[in-house]
Coordinates of C-alpha atoms and ligand atoms in Angstrom, one line a residue:
M5 CA -41.6 8.6 -59.1
N6 CA -42.3 11.5 -56.9
P7 CA -39.4 14.1 -57.8
A8 CA -39.2 15.3 -54.4
R9 CA -37.7 12.4 -53.4
P10 CA -35.6 11.8 -57.0
H11 CA -33.2 9.4 -54.7
E12 CA -35.8 6.6 -55.3
R13 CA -34.9 5.7 -58.4
P14 CA -34.8 2.0 -59.0
T15 CA -32.2 0.0 -60.7
V16 CA -32.0 -1.0 -64.4
L17 CA -33.0 -4.4 -63.8
D18 CA -36.1 -3.8 -61.7
R19 CA -37.6 -0.8 -63.8
M20 CA -36.8 -4.0 -66.5
L21 CA -38.6 -6.3 -64.7
T22 CA -41.5 -4.0 -64.1
P23 CA -44.0 -6.2 -66.3
V24 CA -42.9 -9.2 -64.3
H25 CA -43.8 -7.5 -61.2
R26 CA -47.0 -6.1 -62.2
W27 CA -47.9 -9.7 -63.2
I28 CA -46.6 -11.2 -60.0
W29 CA -48.7 -9.1 -57.7
S30 CA -51.8 -9.2 -59.7
D31 CA -52.9 -12.4 -58.3
A32 CA -54.5 -11.6 -54.7
G33 CA -53.8 -15.1 -53.7
R34 CA -50.0 -14.4 -54.5
R35 CA -50.0 -11.0 -53.0
V36 CA -51.1 -12.1 -49.6
E37 CA -48.4 -15.0 -49.6
K38 CA -45.8 -12.1 -50.6
L39 CA -47.2 -9.5 -47.6
F40 CA -46.7 -12.6 -44.8
R41 CA -43.4 -13.2 -46.5
F42 CA -42.3 -9.6 -46.6
G43 CA -43.3 -9.4 -43.1
E44 CA -40.9 -12.1 -41.9
T45 CA -37.9 -10.9 -43.8
E46 CA -38.5 -7.1 -42.3
T47 CA -39.0 -8.3 -38.6
D48 CA -35.9 -10.9 -38.8
G49 CA -33.7 -8.2 -40.7
G50 CA -34.7 -5.4 -37.3
R51 CA -34.0 -8.4 -35.3
D52 CA -30.3 -8.5 -36.8
I53 CA -30.0 -5.0 -36.5
L54 CA -31.3 -5.1 -33.0
R55 CA -28.1 -7.2 -32.4
A56 CA -25.7 -4.8 -34.2
A57 CA -26.7 -1.8 -31.8
E58 CA -25.8 -4.3 -29.1
V59 CA -22.4 -5.2 -30.5
T60 CA -21.7 -1.5 -31.8
S61 CA -19.1 0.5 -29.2
D62 CA -20.5 3.9 -31.3
A63 CA -23.1 5.7 -29.0
L64 CA -24.5 7.2 -32.1
L65 CA -24.3 4.1 -34.5
R66 CA -26.4 2.3 -31.2
R67 CA -29.1 5.1 -31.3
L68 CA -29.3 5.3 -34.9
Y69 CA -29.5 1.0 -35.2
L70 CA -32.2 1.1 -32.5
E71 CA -34.6 3.1 -34.4
H72 CA -33.9 1.4 -37.6
A73 CA -34.4 -2.0 -35.9
I74 CA -38.0 -0.2 -34.4
D75 CA -38.6 0.9 -38.2
E76 CA -38.1 -2.8 -39.4
F77 CA -40.7 -4.3 -36.9
R78 CA -42.8 -1.7 -38.0
H79 CA -42.7 -2.7 -41.4
G80 CA -42.8 -6.3 -40.4
V81 CA -46.2 -5.7 -38.7
L82 CA -47.4 -3.3 -41.5
F83 CA -46.7 -6.3 -43.9
R84 CA -48.7 -8.8 -42.1
H85 CA -51.8 -6.5 -40.9
R86 CA -51.9 -6.0 -44.4
A87 CA -51.7 -9.7 -45.5
A88 CA -54.3 -10.5 -42.6
V89 CA -56.9 -8.2 -44.0
L90 CA -56.6 -9.1 -47.7
L91 CA -57.0 -12.6 -46.2
K92 CA -60.2 -11.5 -43.9
T93 CA -62.0 -10.3 -47.4
S94 CA -61.2 -13.3 -49.6
P95 CA -60.6 -16.3 -47.7
S96 CA -60.1 -18.0 -50.6
V97 CA -57.5 -16.4 -51.9
V98 CA -54.4 -18.4 -50.6
N99 CA -51.9 -19.7 -53.5
N100 CA -49.5 -22.2 -53.1
G101 CA -48.7 -22.2 -56.8
F102 CA -45.6 -19.9 -58.4
Q103 CA -44.8 -17.3 -56.1
G104 CA -41.9 -15.4 -58.0
N105 CA -39.9 -15.4 -54.6
W106 CA -36.8 -15.3 -56.8
L107 CA -38.1 -12.4 -59.1
A108 CA -40.0 -10.4 -56.4
P109 CA -37.8 -10.8 -53.4
G110 CA -38.3 -9.2 -50.1
G111 CA -36.8 -6.2 -49.8
H112 CA -33.1 -6.5 -47.9
G113 CA -31.6 -9.4 -48.5
L114 CA -31.1 -8.7 -45.2
D115 CA -31.2 -12.6 -44.9
D116 CA -27.3 -13.0 -45.6
L117 CA -26.3 -10.5 -42.0
Q118 CA -23.7 -11.4 -39.9
V119 CA -23.8 -9.1 -37.2
D120 CA -21.1 -10.7 -34.9
G121 CA -17.3 -10.2 -36.1
E122 CA -18.8 -7.5 -38.7
S123 CA -16.8 -3.7 -37.6
D124 CA -19.0 -0.8 -37.9
S125 CA -17.8 -0.2 -41.2
D126 CA -18.2 -3.3 -43.4
M127 CA -22.1 -3.3 -41.1
L128 CA -22.7 0.0 -42.4
A129 CA -21.5 -0.6 -46.3
F130 CA -23.6 -4.0 -45.8
L131 CA -26.6 -2.0 -44.8
H132 CA -26.7 0.1 -47.2
L133 CA -26.7 -1.9 -50.3
S134 CA -29.4 -3.9 -48.4
E135 CA -31.5 -0.7 -48.2
K136 CA -30.4 0.6 -51.6
A137 CA -32.0 -2.7 -53.0
A138 CA -35.0 -2.4 -50.8
A139 CA -35.6 1.1 -52.1
S140 CA -35.2 0.3 -55.7
R141 CA -37.6 -2.9 -55.3
F142 CA -40.2 -1.5 -53.3
T143 CA -40.3 1.9 -55.6
V144 CA -41.7 -0.7 -58.3
Y145 CA -43.7 -2.5 -56.0
R146 CA -45.7 0.9 -55.5
D147 CA -45.7 1.9 -58.8
V148 CA -47.0 -1.8 -60.2
M149 CA -49.5 -1.8 -57.2
Q150 CA -52.2 0.5 -58.5
H151 CA -55.2 -1.7 -58.6
D152 CA -54.5 -2.3 -54.8
P153 CA -54.7 1.3 -53.3
P154 CA -54.1 0.3 -49.4
T155 CA -51.1 -2.1 -50.0
R156 CA -49.5 0.4 -52.2
N157 CA -49.5 3.2 -49.5
I158 CA -48.0 0.4 -47.4
F159 CA -45.2 0.5 -49.6
E160 CA -44.9 3.7 -50.0
E161 CA -44.6 4.6 -46.6
I162 CA -42.3 1.8 -45.9
L163 CA -40.3 3.3 -48.8
H164 CA -39.9 6.6 -47.3
D165 CA -38.1 5.0 -44.4
E166 CA -35.9 2.8 -46.2
T167 CA -34.6 5.7 -48.2
F168 CA -33.9 7.1 -45.1
H169 CA -31.9 3.9 -43.9
M170 CA -30.5 4.4 -46.9
N171 CA -28.9 7.8 -46.7
Y172 CA -28.0 7.5 -42.7
T173 CA -26.0 4.4 -43.2
L174 CA -24.2 6.3 -46.4
T175 CA -23.3 9.5 -44.6
Q176 CA -22.2 6.9 -41.0
L177 CA -19.9 5.1 -43.0
A178 CA -18.1 8.3 -44.3
R179 CA -18.1 9.9 -40.7
V180 CA -16.5 6.0 -39.1
E181 CA -14.4 5.5 -42.4
P182 CA -13.7 9.1 -44.2
E183 CA -10.7 7.8 -46.2
R184 CA -11.8 4.4 -47.0
H185 CA -15.6 4.3 -47.1
R186 CA -15.7 3.7 -51.1
R187 CA -13.2 0.7 -50.4
H188 CA -15.8 -1.2 -47.6
L189 CA -18.7 -0.2 -50.2
W190 CA -16.9 -2.1 -53.0
R191 CA -16.0 -4.7 -50.9
A192 CA -19.7 -5.1 -50.1
R193 CA -21.2 -4.9 -53.5
L194 CA -18.4 -7.9 -54.2
S195 CA -19.6 -9.9 -51.1
R196 CA -23.0 -9.7 -52.6
L197 CA -22.6 -10.6 -55.9
W198 CA -20.8 -13.8 -55.0
K199 CA -23.8 -14.2 -52.7
A200 CA -25.9 -14.2 -55.4
Y201 CA -23.7 -16.0 -57.7
L202 CA -24.1 -18.8 -54.8
R203 CA -27.5 -18.7 -55.0
L204 CA -28.5 -18.9 -58.4
A205 CA -25.5 -21.3 -58.5
T206 CA -27.4 -23.7 -56.0
G207 CA -30.8 -23.2 -57.5
L208 CA -29.5 -24.2 -60.8
A209 CA -27.1 -27.7 -59.2
G210 CA -31.3 -28.2 -58.3
I211 CA -32.7 -28.0 -61.8
L212 CA -30.0 -30.3 -63.1
G213 CA -30.3 -32.7 -60.1
S214 CA -33.6 -33.2 -60.7
I215 CA -33.1 -33.3 -64.3
L216 CA -30.3 -35.9 -64.1
L217 CA -32.3 -38.0 -61.2
T218 CA -35.3 -37.8 -63.6
I219 CA -33.4 -39.2 -66.7
Q220 CA -31.5 -41.8 -64.8
Y221 CA -35.2 -42.8 -63.5
F222 CA -36.6 -43.5 -66.9
V223 CA -33.4 -44.7 -68.6
L224 CA -31.0 -46.9 -66.4
L225 CA -33.6 -48.6 -64.0
P226 CA -35.7 -50.2 -66.6
P227 CA -33.3 -52.8 -67.7
F228 CA -32.3 -53.7 -63.9
A229 CA -36.0 -53.7 -63.5
W230 CA -36.6 -56.2 -66.2
M231 CA -33.8 -58.2 -65.5
A232 CA -34.6 -58.7 -61.8
K233 CA -38.3 -59.6 -63.2
R234 CA -36.6 -62.2 -65.5
A235 CA -34.5 -63.7 -62.5
G236 CA -38.0 -63.7 -60.6
K237 CA -39.6 -66.1 -62.6
R238 CA -36.5 -68.1 -62.3
D239 CA -36.5 -68.4 -58.8
P240 CA -39.3 -71.7 -57.7
S241 CA -42.1 -70.4 -56.1
G242 CA -43.6 -71.7 -52.7
W243 CA -41.7 -73.5 -49.8
T244 CA -38.3 -75.1 -51.0
I245 CA -36.6 -77.7 -49.1
V246 CA -33.3 -76.6 -47.8
P247 CA -30.3 -79.4 -47.7
P248 CA -29.7 -80.9 -44.2
E249 CA -25.8 -80.1 -44.3
R250 CA -27.2 -76.6 -44.6
S251 CA -29.6 -76.9 -41.5
D252 CA -27.6 -78.4 -39.4
S253 CA -27.6 -75.4 -36.6
L254 CA -29.8 -73.0 -35.7
D255 CA -27.7 -71.7 -32.4
R256 CA -26.4 -68.9 -34.6
Q257 CA -27.6 -65.7 -36.9
Y258 CA -25.5 -67.1 -39.8
Ligands
LIG8 FE1 -37.6 -2.3 -43.7
LIG9 FE1 -34.7 -1.0 -43.7

């Protein structure tokens, strides 16, 4: 960690997962895929913040959101360019296997952002926590990227911006809501926690559903297949003569 920027301190969880992140980023193919995905996340986040600039009635926030959106678009371009360079130098590296996206997600979690209908204070609290999460993860990603200096430099450059975003959103939240800014932060924290729980529960439900369907396939279906086969053997093969009382009319469907 750079002692000149002590706020770039990864969370305990991100620090604990450092060996996992090192392993995830060590594969060149996975690196390309993840950089492309990060590029998309940054650009999408930039688009949402641009919308936030449109809907806010606070002139200072509008200017800051515009600068913020431009930063996020630039991050998207930086990630995509780096991925393209890596792909050009080793076109065979594309990896369609394990990506570890839930372990090493894109920075922000800005995909949860609902711009319309949010107050300035809620928006700032959400952005502050998202940027803080991004700064924490990008610090770890930068630190595990010793084997790829150009990518490491990109994380370093982006981290600088994310730290600025994290700080300005907190300063502005304190300006907009001097009395209740802590309450807004806690509400945003709980909302993030709830969304994380929902994501985890959805993932778990998917895994449990696959296990149950597999069990059903191998345990419940075989007896039915066996009974169908046995019933099939009892059916006469070939054409059979239909009794005259059942074949008297061809003027209706049944
Ligand atoms: Fe960013
Ligand atoms: Fe950011």
